[in-house]
Amino acid sequence: MSQSTLAVCQEKIKEASEARKIKGLSQNKLAHKLGVASSTVNKFFKGEAITAEIFCNICGHLELDVEQIAGISQASRQVNEQSAAKNESLSETINIDELVQTARSKIGAYIEELCGTMRVLDMTQPMGLDDIYTSVNIFEKITGRRRLSVEELIENVSGENFERPGLGRVRSERVPGLEAVAKYPKLMILGKPGAGKTTFLKHLALLCMKGRFQEDRIPLFITLKDFAEAPNQPNLFSYLNQIFIKCGFIANRNAGINAVKQLLKQGKLLVLLDGLDEVRETDSTRILKQIQNFTIDYPMNQFVVTCRIAAREYTFEKFTEVEITDFELEQIKFFSRKWFNAKNDTVKADKFVKKLQDDQSIRELASNPLLLTLLCFVFEESAEFPKNRSDLYKDGLDVLLKKWDGKRNIERDQVYKKLSLKRKEDLLSQVAYSTFEQGQYFFKQGEVEERIIKYIRNLSECSDDPEVLQLDSEAVLKSIEAQHGLFVERARGIYSFSHLTFHEYFTARKVKEAGNDKLLHTLTTHIAETRWREVFLLTVGMLDNADLLLQLMKQQIDKLLGDDEKLQQYLTWVEEKSKSVEAPYKPAAVRAYYFERDRDINIDFFLTLALDQNLTFIEVERPYLSQDFSRYLILTITLDHDDYLRRKMQQLNNELPDLISDFDFYPYQKWWEENGENWIKQFMAIRTEHYNIAQCWKFNRSQKRLLEEYYHANKLLVECLNSDCYVSRDVRKYIEDTLILPIKSIPPARF
């Protein structure tokens, strides 16, 4: 059957030539871009007939209306429509089901090659996608578009402890990713950097090829950056044809194009378009138009597009926008176990999960799949996380700030040319410190933009115009959110850091980079506030020499109980009791054993403080966590060499239920509910009899609060000492020797 032809009508030839000149193209250059013969383009501009397909491609490239340029009248359109209907009727003789199966068989190897593996960050070799893939969840409502106040956001976070709210986990309905794709025929999946959008799209392609999802369709995975930068700027239909040609599905070009059109008209394609945000700004308008037109022309197919949240304002008619969620704990466990199992190391997998459960700060990072991958990398080497926490967090920030895009050769548009990587880190540090000091986990857009303006206005060549500064601050905010994912819009116009861990890290960095003692003194005024704990630990790890900070911390801790005569008497009593015992422990360790901030011990609250030879605190908050409690008993048993005490304590220890699983505490809780009160009475009776510590101090509420603050502050100080910080031998010894002493017994420092 002969191909249909079209020609430019005589009165439109000049308009067509003008459109070519506006594009800055000669006829030869236009022919080269479209991949057609120069003679064919020459015919187009002479008004001679050429094939309709090439005619439409030329018009599309020059942004000309096909019907107007061809001078097609209403009557002509009717004739063409009748002809098209006749051709379509003839094409229906093609068995569409056989065509689908043929295409699937041809494209299978291509999809496996493109989507079957993943290689990110510093992987030396790719891993099978199925080996580590973890199902994702979707928010059907974009979290950043909710109309909530700061107060409502604070109530809405899922963390039970307001001192450390789970910023990344909000109460909102989640649905499985596959369910969302099945529900919406045209889907735009938004998400933060490293949220797993590409991995999910590849997983969809593989599932489809394996017949486990939309087995009657043909999956096509397209990286939009590659499509946008393809030679000759083909339209989306031509690009799809090129894929089918590459796979061997199309042998004869004309027959192949007709087959692909039939598949599209019948809705037999699952079109997966990945990384809309990665398209350069110069290509953006063209690609958006291509996607929009293609989805309108072939509406019966399934379309899924991914894009970073806040990248740019994209609007596609008939597309539903959803947001990919952070990983929850069960997903983190599943991913990490698959990761280490793929490397034949199940022991390390269990240890990794246990470490995450014990460390909330690191667990927060693991909610991002990209950062979780980084954590697995780090843990893989030594089965431990770095002792210096700031090093680990810096690695995570390096991934988000530069490595993730750099590894994939993606160049982002620089919205503020003077804001280098270091300047971005300085800016983030300034915003972090000022908001954290005020207890602001969430901050309004206007507030953070004011802080950005305060910083960028001091950069060279910065405008003094308030309107320009305002526009720049908005652009910087959106850039940091979209390109790096370090700011997140939690509700309309309300932001936070993506992870509280990063908020704390940049706060500590501000203290360290300040290079003066003023911020160190200010920091130590927060020694009794538990929400500053991580900032202290990070700061001592960042400092070249932590002597001054640790001394200031010790001075501030001693002041906590300095004005209360009864509490000073209590510390004196603790000191005297510790001297009466012979034990293979440092004096501070024995003092810590006698230090109890609450004499009214019961099953709901049992908190004891002790130090081992390495000055590591042992804290027991719930007796049914028998591993920790047994450690306390062992300390009690070994504190004195009395055989009678040893036997009595060992008998009590033997009564505790056996530990069956690290992750199932229900048997212990049930045992303690039934037996715990009597058990503790026996324990206290033995301890009181042997050590003569039956004195009842009857502290008031204020004194109990001060003792609690004193306890946590001392614990923090010892954790800082034991962290990977640089501290001189003299300062370390002085602090260790003077822990938990009344002020009168603390000698002056001599260094």
XYZ file of C-alpha atoms in Angstrom:
751
model
C 0.000 0.000 0.000
C 1.439 3.397 -0.998
C 2.336 5.875 1.728
C 0.259 9.049 2.176
C 1.971 12.325 1.233
C 1.640 15.986 2.191
C 2.961 19.235 0.744
C 3.280 22.818 1.971
C 0.615 24.991 0.355
C 2.040 27.875 -1.711
C 0.867 30.656 0.649
C 2.619 28.967 3.633
C 6.048 28.355 2.069
C 7.345 31.734 3.281
C 6.034 31.070 6.818
C 7.802 27.707 6.874
C 11.087 29.268 5.739
C 10.809 31.984 8.409
C 10.304 29.312 11.095
C 13.480 27.557 9.909
C 15.480 30.797 10.075
C 14.207 31.557 13.591
C 15.594 28.173 14.646
C 18.932 29.167 13.073
C 18.930 26.177 10.716
C 19.912 25.771 7.123
C 18.052 23.166 5.080
C 21.069 20.860 5.302
C 21.325 21.210 9.091
C 17.612 20.532 9.450
C 17.945 17.418 7.310
C 20.868 16.246 9.443
C 18.948 16.769 12.684
C 15.969 14.799 11.378
C 18.071 12.079 9.774
C 16.543 12.511 6.340
C 17.889 13.337 2.895
C 18.607 16.996 2.083
C 16.632 16.605 -1.140
C 13.543 15.670 0.874
C 13.832 18.825 3.013
C 14.403 20.855 -0.167
C 11.142 19.472 -1.581
C 9.336 20.467 1.622
C 10.328 24.143 1.250
C 9.476 24.103 -2.479
C 5.954 22.946 -1.742
C 6.465 19.501 -3.281
C 4.855 16.375 -1.828
C 6.831 14.248 0.654
C 5.783 11.386 2.947
C 3.337 12.446 5.662
C 5.586 11.095 8.420
C 8.602 13.216 7.407
C 6.309 16.193 6.745
C 4.969 15.956 10.313
C 8.469 15.559 11.755
C 9.663 18.725 10.010
C 6.617 20.659 11.196
C 7.095 19.383 14.714
C 10.737 20.448 14.792
C 9.871 23.919 13.467
C 6.818 24.145 15.738
C 4.442 24.574 12.796
C 0.800 23.517 12.658
C 0.603 20.613 10.200
C -2.927 21.316 8.954
C -2.319 25.035 8.461
C 1.013 24.520 6.660
C -0.485 21.823 4.439
C -3.606 23.899 3.845
C -5.843 20.979 4.773
C -9.501 22.034 4.578
C -12.373 20.600 6.562
C -13.396 18.530 3.535
C -9.842 17.264 3.113
C -9.696 16.335 6.785
C -12.851 14.293 6.390
C -11.356 12.486 3.406
C -8.160 11.846 5.359
C -10.126 10.592 8.359
C -12.091 8.232 6.120
C -8.842 7.016 4.573
C -7.309 6.559 8.013
C -10.353 4.628 9.181
C -10.031 2.371 6.132
C -6.323 1.819 6.822
C -7.063 1.117 10.484
C -9.723 -1.389 9.461
C -7.176 -3.142 7.275
C -4.588 -3.120 10.069
C -6.994 -4.804 12.443
C -6.350 -7.997 10.565
C -3.055 -8.076 12.518
C -3.361 -10.375 15.512
C -2.583 -7.911 18.305
C -2.001 -10.618 20.919
C 0.581 -12.331 18.739
C 2.189 -8.961 18.078
C 2.468 -8.304 21.837
C 4.065 -11.683 22.489
C 6.521 -11.212 19.646
C 7.493 -7.777 20.927
C 7.870 -9.068 24.498
C 10.120 -11.884 23.354
C 12.299 -9.479 21.396
C 12.570 -6.798 24.049
C 13.158 -9.101 27.032
C 16.955 -9.167 26.767
C 17.048 -5.394 26.389
C 14.991 -4.856 29.565
C 17.104 -7.353 31.496
C 20.293 -5.612 30.392
C 18.939 -2.153 31.241
C 17.018 -2.924 34.434
C 18.318 -6.224 35.798
C 21.222 -4.808 37.799
C 22.101 -1.764 39.836
C 25.446 -0.150 40.546
C 25.605 2.888 42.782
C 28.167 4.855 44.773
C 31.446 2.924 45.106
C 30.259 -0.511 43.998
C 33.083 -2.327 42.229
C 30.581 -4.518 40.385
C 26.821 -4.442 39.808
C 24.327 -6.297 41.960
C 21.206 -8.043 40.717
C 18.195 -5.814 41.245
C 16.087 -8.720 42.487
C 18.808 -9.597 45.013
C 18.231 -6.429 47.013
C 14.942 -4.927 45.821
C 12.631 -3.897 48.654
C 9.003 -2.990 48.050
C 8.240 0.719 48.267
C 5.222 2.547 49.620
C 3.423 5.577 48.278
C 1.699 8.614 49.772
C -1.334 9.316 47.617
C -1.301 12.881 48.940
C 1.890 14.913 48.555
C 3.068 15.712 52.083
C 4.453 19.129 51.159
C 1.064 20.254 49.865
C -0.802 19.688 53.098
C -2.142 22.816 54.743
C -0.877 22.362 58.283
C 0.515 24.740 60.882
C 3.830 24.211 62.647
C 1.911 23.160 65.762
C -0.079 20.596 63.797
C 3.117 19.230 62.240
C 4.682 18.777 65.657
C 1.611 16.822 66.758
C 1.627 14.872 63.504
C 5.158 13.452 63.682
C 5.241 9.852 64.755
C 8.079 10.081 67.287
C 6.751 9.559 70.799
C 9.629 11.550 72.289
C 9.257 15.201 71.339
C 12.939 15.731 72.138
C 13.709 13.699 69.042
C 10.700 13.665 66.704
C 10.801 11.388 63.684
C 10.787 14.142 61.084
C 10.804 11.766 58.142
C 7.822 9.755 59.269
C 4.463 11.495 59.288
C 1.094 10.017 59.944
C -0.386 9.623 56.504
C -1.938 6.788 54.589
C 0.552 4.655 52.679
C -0.203 2.228 49.872
C 2.131 -0.267 48.182
C 3.817 1.111 45.078
C 2.407 -1.611 42.812
C -1.081 -0.857 44.044
C -0.688 2.803 43.088
C 0.533 1.932 39.573
C -2.353 -0.476 39.081
C -4.797 2.161 40.299
C -3.690 5.102 38.135
C -3.074 4.682 34.348
C -1.022 7.906 34.248
C 1.189 8.349 37.282
C 3.812 10.905 38.290
C 5.962 9.569 41.144
C 7.711 12.301 43.121
C 10.389 11.747 45.735
C 13.507 13.035 47.454
C 16.994 12.296 46.037
C 17.908 8.665 46.604
C 14.343 7.674 47.535
C 14.370 4.695 45.153
C 12.351 6.067 42.222
C 14.572 4.646 39.479
C 14.897 1.298 41.227
C 11.122 1.050 41.506
C 10.668 1.812 37.797
C 13.225 -0.830 36.849
C 11.463 -3.292 39.127
C 8.188 -2.585 37.301
C 9.835 -3.299 33.951
C 11.253 -6.604 35.189
C 7.958 -7.663 36.777
C 6.145 -6.944 33.551
C 8.622 -8.982 31.494
C 8.322 -11.892 33.932
C 4.541 -11.858 33.577
C 3.959 -10.883 37.209
C 2.579 -7.420 36.467
C 0.579 -6.323 33.413
C 1.679 -9.384 31.493
C -0.374 -8.280 28.453
C 1.781 -5.169 27.978
C 5.289 -4.439 26.697
C 7.513 -2.520 29.132
C 9.699 0.287 27.815
C 12.127 1.890 30.271
C 13.367 5.278 29.065
C 15.866 7.520 30.832
C 14.576 10.980 29.945
C 18.042 12.530 30.087
C 19.183 10.121 27.346
C 16.063 10.816 25.303
C 16.505 14.584 25.614
C 20.141 14.429 24.502
C 19.673 11.868 21.721
C 21.159 12.836 18.305
C 18.820 14.747 15.987
C 16.305 15.296 18.808
C 13.832 12.586 17.766
C 10.248 12.756 18.960
C 9.086 10.205 21.501
C 7.462 7.971 18.895
C 10.674 7.850 16.841
C 12.709 7.149 19.988
C 10.458 4.197 20.812
C 10.903 2.920 17.270
C 14.670 3.113 17.682
C 14.416 0.908 20.772
C 12.304 -1.650 18.907
C 14.751 -1.601 15.988
C 17.649 -2.139 18.391
C 15.834 -5.119 19.898
C 15.159 -6.693 16.496
C 11.380 -6.361 16.697
C 11.243 -4.123 13.629
C 12.841 -5.610 10.525
C 11.099 -3.633 7.780
C 10.928 0.041 8.803
C 7.531 0.867 7.281
C 5.857 -2.330 8.451
C 7.510 -1.941 11.827
C 6.205 1.577 12.327
C 2.701 0.393 11.524
C 3.060 -2.444 14.071
C 4.252 -0.066 16.806
C 1.343 2.277 16.059
C -1.071 -0.602 16.414
C 0.440 -1.542 19.773
C 0.126 2.053 20.952
C -3.429 2.452 19.718
C -4.435 -0.733 21.483
C -2.792 0.422 24.734
C -0.259 -2.405 24.860
C 2.745 -0.459 26.192
C 3.881 0.165 29.760
C 5.915 3.343 29.229
C 8.299 4.077 32.119
C 9.887 7.520 31.882
C 12.605 8.032 34.479
C 14.192 11.215 35.819
C 12.266 14.191 34.484
C 14.268 16.410 36.848
C 17.521 15.268 35.197
C 16.599 16.864 31.855
C 18.594 20.040 31.213
C 16.663 23.281 31.384
C 17.413 23.965 27.708
C 15.645 20.717 26.777
C 12.885 20.897 29.353
C 10.137 22.616 27.340
C 10.604 20.316 24.349
C 10.551 17.128 26.456
C 7.515 18.238 28.441
C 5.667 18.902 25.204
C 6.721 15.523 23.802
C 5.407 13.659 26.844
C 2.203 15.667 26.945
C 1.416 15.124 23.268
C 2.393 11.462 23.282
C 0.166 10.613 26.245
C -2.721 12.452 24.603
C -2.196 10.740 21.243
C -1.994 7.256 22.792
C -4.105 7.470 25.955
C -4.829 3.741 26.355
C -1.270 2.896 27.400
C 0.094 2.915 30.965
C 2.487 5.772 31.760
C 4.685 6.211 34.831
C 7.001 9.230 35.162
C 9.460 9.845 38.013
C 10.787 13.181 39.168
C 12.468 14.688 42.204
C 10.060 16.537 44.404
C 10.345 20.346 44.173
C 12.533 20.116 41.055
C 10.318 22.294 38.853
C 6.623 22.894 38.522
C 5.446 20.252 36.063
C 1.792 19.808 35.224
C 0.538 16.974 33.052
C -3.150 16.753 32.411
C -4.752 13.508 33.528
C -1.650 12.488 35.515
C -2.020 11.652 39.201
C 0.862 12.806 41.381
C 1.985 10.662 44.306
C 5.030 10.650 46.589
C 7.374 7.757 47.318
C 7.848 7.361 51.074
C 10.926 6.849 53.207
C 11.689 3.310 54.339
C 10.158 2.160 57.593
C 12.029 -0.106 60.001
C 10.725 -3.350 58.469
C 11.804 -2.227 54.990
C 15.235 -1.273 56.357
C 15.602 -4.727 57.911
C 14.454 -6.436 54.713
C 16.836 -4.454 52.479
C 19.880 -4.847 54.725
C 19.355 -8.581 55.183
C 19.027 -9.033 51.413
C 22.156 -6.931 50.898
C 24.350 -8.995 53.219
C 22.730 -12.297 52.216
C 23.650 -11.499 48.614
C 27.225 -11.342 49.865
C 26.822 -14.598 51.826
C 27.181 -12.926 55.212
C 24.047 -13.585 57.280
C 25.876 -12.967 60.574
C 26.740 -9.438 59.510
C 23.146 -8.900 58.411
C 21.801 -9.653 61.896
C 24.467 -7.506 63.528
C 23.696 -4.601 61.193
C 20.002 -4.698 62.090
C 20.816 -4.856 65.802
C 23.121 -1.834 65.516
C 20.418 0.170 63.767
C 17.857 -0.719 66.406
C 20.229 0.463 69.113
C 21.092 3.743 67.385
C 18.224 6.011 66.437
C 20.409 8.657 64.781
C 21.872 6.226 62.264
C 18.491 4.560 61.833
C 17.092 7.918 60.692
C 19.575 8.004 57.813
C 18.686 4.429 56.872
C 15.148 5.540 56.013
C 16.574 6.881 52.730
C 17.407 3.917 50.422
C 20.498 5.630 48.994
C 21.893 6.406 52.444
C 20.928 2.921 53.606
C 23.077 1.563 50.771
C 25.944 3.757 51.996
C 25.509 2.423 55.552
C 25.650 -1.154 54.247
C 28.870 -0.286 52.390
C 30.443 1.166 55.514
C 29.339 -1.711 57.747
C 30.488 -4.281 55.217
C 34.149 -3.449 55.796
C 34.446 -3.921 59.563
C 31.017 -4.947 60.862
C 30.948 -1.626 62.732
C 30.051 1.975 62.123
C 32.819 4.560 62.516
C 33.418 5.511 66.125
C 33.539 9.147 65.043
C 29.933 9.746 64.090
C 30.686 12.992 62.267
C 32.738 11.053 59.685
C 29.772 8.822 58.901
C 27.365 11.734 58.547
C 29.841 13.624 56.374
C 29.995 10.622 54.042
C 26.217 10.703 53.790
C 26.206 14.419 53.030
C 28.931 13.994 50.396
C 26.666 11.497 48.645
C 23.746 13.931 48.587
C 25.735 17.083 47.862
C 27.986 15.838 45.067
C 28.534 12.098 44.520
C 25.003 10.977 43.606
C 24.719 13.265 40.583
C 28.443 13.120 39.799
C 28.494 9.333 39.479
C 25.713 9.554 36.888
C 27.213 12.515 34.972
C 24.285 14.770 35.782
C 24.936 18.491 35.811
C 22.330 20.517 37.648
C 21.514 24.101 36.808
C 23.355 26.418 39.194
C 20.742 28.798 40.529
C 23.259 30.933 42.395
C 26.681 31.008 40.761
C 28.609 32.076 43.866
C 27.184 29.351 46.116
C 29.924 26.720 45.988
C 29.758 23.411 47.829
C 31.534 24.852 50.871
C 29.283 27.913 50.855
C 26.243 25.662 50.774
C 27.589 23.787 53.799
C 28.270 27.090 55.594
C 24.754 28.275 54.799
C 23.216 25.029 56.026
C 25.286 25.297 59.218
C 24.046 28.807 59.873
C 20.407 27.858 59.337
C 20.822 24.699 61.413
C 22.404 26.377 64.426
C 19.987 29.293 64.586
C 16.910 27.075 64.311
C 18.172 24.288 66.572
C 19.134 26.736 69.311
C 15.569 28.050 69.288
C 14.124 24.544 69.335
C 12.721 24.914 65.822
C 12.463 21.552 64.114
C 10.047 23.089 61.613
C 10.412 26.599 60.220
C 8.307 28.715 57.891
C 9.524 29.394 54.381
C 9.815 33.132 55.032
C 11.986 32.517 58.087
C 14.467 30.260 56.333
C 14.598 32.620 53.338
C 15.497 35.478 55.693
C 18.394 33.410 57.019
C 19.496 32.621 53.464
C 19.410 36.331 52.561
C 21.449 37.159 55.663
C 24.131 34.779 54.403
C 24.216 35.363 50.633
C 24.129 39.159 50.822
C 27.735 39.041 52.073
C 28.972 37.104 49.060
C 30.901 38.963 46.376
C 28.951 40.366 43.441
C 25.713 39.918 45.352
C 22.917 42.347 44.535
C 21.769 44.868 47.135
C 18.306 44.977 45.611
C 15.844 43.489 48.164
C 13.660 42.040 45.400
C 16.618 40.311 43.747
C 17.790 38.983 47.108
C 14.327 37.613 47.807
C 14.196 35.826 44.446
C 17.700 34.465 45.016
C 16.793 33.134 48.466
C 13.753 31.341 47.054
C 15.887 29.823 44.293
C 18.575 28.687 46.759
C 15.981 27.093 49.043
C 14.399 25.162 46.167
C 17.823 24.173 44.848
C 18.914 22.667 48.171
C 15.567 20.881 48.456
C 15.426 19.491 44.923
C 19.088 18.843 44.146
C 20.278 17.591 47.525
C 17.160 16.738 49.515
C 18.530 18.373 52.682
C 15.539 20.663 53.138
C 12.072 19.152 52.872
C 8.748 20.961 52.609
C 6.655 19.210 55.276
C 3.521 21.248 54.592
C 2.776 24.264 52.436
C 5.411 26.852 53.260
C 6.857 24.922 56.218
C 10.287 23.288 56.028
C 12.613 21.141 58.082
C 15.888 19.354 57.501
C 15.274 16.007 55.804
C 16.715 14.181 58.818
C 17.155 15.421 62.356
C 20.621 13.846 62.194
C 21.637 16.377 59.510
C 20.107 19.231 61.513
C 22.310 18.169 64.439
C 25.381 17.641 62.246
C 25.247 21.133 60.734
C 24.596 22.640 64.169
C 27.767 20.976 65.440
C 29.638 22.066 62.319
C 28.699 25.691 63.018
C 30.190 25.423 66.528
C 33.357 23.853 65.162
C 33.780 26.240 62.190
C 33.230 29.337 64.363
C 36.807 28.962 65.609
C 36.203 30.764 68.900
C 35.383 29.840 72.493
C 32.118 31.768 72.653
C 30.021 29.105 70.923
C 31.692 26.371 73.006
C 30.619 28.164 76.187
C 27.125 28.640 74.776
C 26.943 24.979 73.819
C 27.741 23.788 77.356
C 24.782 25.730 78.756
C 22.662 23.020 77.086
C 24.442 20.164 78.892
C 21.289 19.107 80.757
C 19.035 19.154 77.669
C 18.772 15.698 76.139
C 17.983 17.032 72.671
C 21.539 18.452 72.475
C 23.170 15.083 73.183
C 24.036 14.288 69.564
C 25.348 17.812 68.959
C 27.836 17.388 71.822
C 28.987 14.001 70.517
C 29.411 15.351 66.997
C 31.215 18.497 68.100
C 33.885 16.708 70.170
C 34.508 14.438 67.182
C 34.929 17.396 64.807
C 37.252 19.479 66.984
C 40.992 19.180 66.417
C 41.374 19.228 70.206
C 38.377 18.669 72.498
C 40.137 19.610 75.779
C 38.377 22.933 76.279
C 34.899 21.672 75.450
C 35.222 18.657 77.761
C 36.483 20.843 80.627
C 33.616 23.275 80.124
C 31.163 20.382 80.116
C 32.607 19.054 83.395
C 32.385 22.497 85.035
C 28.772 22.911 83.915
C 27.839 19.443 85.219
C 29.318 20.133 88.651
C 27.302 23.349 88.847
C 24.015 21.467 88.368
C 23.995 20.264 92.006
C 26.291 22.949 93.404
C 23.626 25.138 95.018
C 21.669 22.357 96.746
C 23.165 21.472 100.150
C 21.232 18.195 100.464
C 22.374 16.982 97.048
C 25.967 17.864 97.926
C 25.540 15.824 101.120
C 24.233 12.966 99.011
C 27.314 13.096 96.777
C 29.496 13.135 99.897
C 27.718 10.027 101.139
C 28.256 8.354 97.739
C 31.955 9.193 97.952
C 32.290 7.790 101.472
C 30.412 4.569 100.632
C 32.615 3.986 97.594
C 35.758 4.297 99.726
C 34.508 1.573 102.076
C 34.502 -1.055 99.321
C 37.462 -2.931 97.927
C 36.833 -3.688 94.265
C 38.824 -4.086 91.020
C 37.303 -0.893 89.600
C 38.341 2.712 89.320
C 36.990 4.897 92.162
C 34.602 6.697 89.796
C 33.120 3.355 88.758
C 32.316 2.455 92.363
C 30.883 5.921 93.037
C 28.635 5.501 90.045
C 27.382 2.203 91.446
C 26.176 3.912 94.617
C 24.703 6.848 92.767
C 20.934 6.402 92.507
C 18.793 9.283 91.468
C 15.520 7.684 92.627
C 15.291 5.541 95.756
C 11.646 4.616 95.046
C 12.413 1.717 92.704
C 9.516 -0.181 91.128
C 8.820 -2.346 88.118
C 7.819 0.539 85.864
C 10.934 2.529 86.520
C 14.264 1.044 87.533
C 17.199 3.198 86.596
C 20.684 2.535 87.919
C 23.964 3.990 86.855
C 27.275 2.197 86.877
C 30.688 2.351 85.284
C 32.896 -0.499 84.180
C 36.660 -0.361 83.979
C 36.479 1.486 80.673
C 34.128 4.072 82.164
C 31.206 2.922 80.032
C 27.799 3.632 81.540
C 25.328 0.791 81.963
C 21.747 1.933 82.104
C 18.729 -0.279 82.778
C 15.377 1.323 82.160
C 13.222 -1.806 81.778
C 14.052 -4.874 83.852
C 12.527 -7.277 81.353
C 15.365 -6.436 78.975
C 17.309 -9.138 80.743
C 20.581 -8.792 78.811
C 21.212 -5.314 80.216
C 19.878 -6.261 83.637
C 22.166 -9.268 83.826
C 25.097 -6.946 83.130
C 24.028 -4.916 86.150
C 23.818 -8.049 88.301
C 27.233 -9.192 87.166
C 28.651 -5.819 88.215
C 26.967 -6.219 91.614
C 28.292 -9.749 91.986
C 31.871 -8.796 91.106
C 31.967 -5.564 93.081
C 32.914 -7.468 96.212
C 34.634 -10.804 96.713
C 32.123 -11.969 99.364
C 31.042 -15.522 98.484
C 27.707 -15.142 100.294
C 26.763 -12.122 98.181
C 27.892 -13.861 95.040
C 25.699 -16.902 95.721
C 22.657 -14.804 96.596
C 22.943 -12.607 93.512
C 23.617 -15.565 91.245
C 20.446 -17.249 92.519
C 18.470 -14.130 91.659
C 20.120 -13.926 88.270
C 19.149 -17.544 87.550
C 15.502 -16.711 88.184
C 15.410 -14.353 85.207
C 13.750 -15.838 82.088
C 16.070 -17.082 79.342
C 16.735 -14.841 76.392
C 15.093 -16.421 73.325
C 15.237 -13.643 70.737
C 16.858 -10.249 70.521
C 13.675 -8.849 69.051
C 10.915 -10.483 71.121
C 10.606 -8.994 74.597
C 7.031 -10.062 75.296
C 8.005 -13.145 77.428
C 10.184 -10.964 79.665
C 7.548 -8.298 80.019
C 4.965 -10.913 81.006
C 7.369 -12.510 83.497
C 8.121 -9.172 85.121
C 4.467 -8.249 85.352
C 3.860 -11.437 87.337
C 7.109 -11.755 89.330
C 9.068 -8.545 89.029
C 7.927 -6.677 92.129
C 8.811 -9.538 94.455
C 12.114 -10.137 92.627
C 13.198 -6.524 93.020
C 12.326 -6.558 96.724
C 14.611 -9.561 97.188
C 17.368 -7.867 95.220
C 17.146 -4.632 97.207
C 17.032 -6.499 100.519
C 20.244 -8.384 99.745
C 21.994 -5.286 98.461
C 20.889 -3.171 101.421
C 21.959 -5.853 103.932
C 25.393 -6.273 102.420
C 26.272 -2.636 101.646
C 24.294 -0.861 104.366
C 22.628 1.584 101.958
C 19.210 1.673 103.526
C 19.315 5.404 104.211
C 16.226 7.130 102.774
C 16.996 10.588 101.418
C 13.410 11.622 100.544
C 14.320 13.927 97.689
C 11.671 16.400 96.540
C 10.518 16.672 92.950
C 12.970 19.441 92.077
C 15.894 17.500 93.530
C 14.900 14.363 91.638
C 14.830 16.388 88.429
C 18.307 17.786 89.142
C 19.641 14.306 89.879
C 18.201 13.064 86.615
C 19.864 15.924 84.715
C 23.126 15.274 86.558
C 22.922 11.577 85.680
C 22.323 12.175 81.946
C 24.974 14.907 81.776
C 27.628 12.655 83.354
C 26.652 9.855 81.034
C 27.034 12.195 78.058
C 30.426 13.387 79.277
C 31.730 9.828 79.513
C 30.343 8.995 76.056
C 32.190 12.009 74.685
C 35.403 10.864 76.392
C 35.003 7.392 74.897
C 34.205 8.694 71.413
C 36.794 9.126 68.694
C 37.862 12.565 69.876
C 41.307 13.988 70.534
C 41.784 14.839 74.216
C 45.040 15.245 76.119
C 46.035 12.607 78.670
C 45.960 15.097 81.584
C 42.469 16.351 80.820
C 41.122 12.831 80.368
C 42.607 11.678 83.699
C 41.332 14.731 85.560
C 37.771 14.244 84.308
C 37.784 10.508 85.072
C 39.132 11.076 88.580
C 36.592 13.758 89.483
C 33.377 12.198 88.172
C 30.458 12.123 90.632
C 32.162 14.012 93.438
C 30.853 16.784 95.705
C 32.293 20.155 94.799
C 34.375 20.305 97.978
C 36.241 17.128 96.917
C 37.079 18.296 93.384
C 40.687 19.491 93.219
C 41.595 22.461 91.020
C 42.800 21.589 87.540
C 46.579 21.868 87.124
C 47.225 21.953 83.382
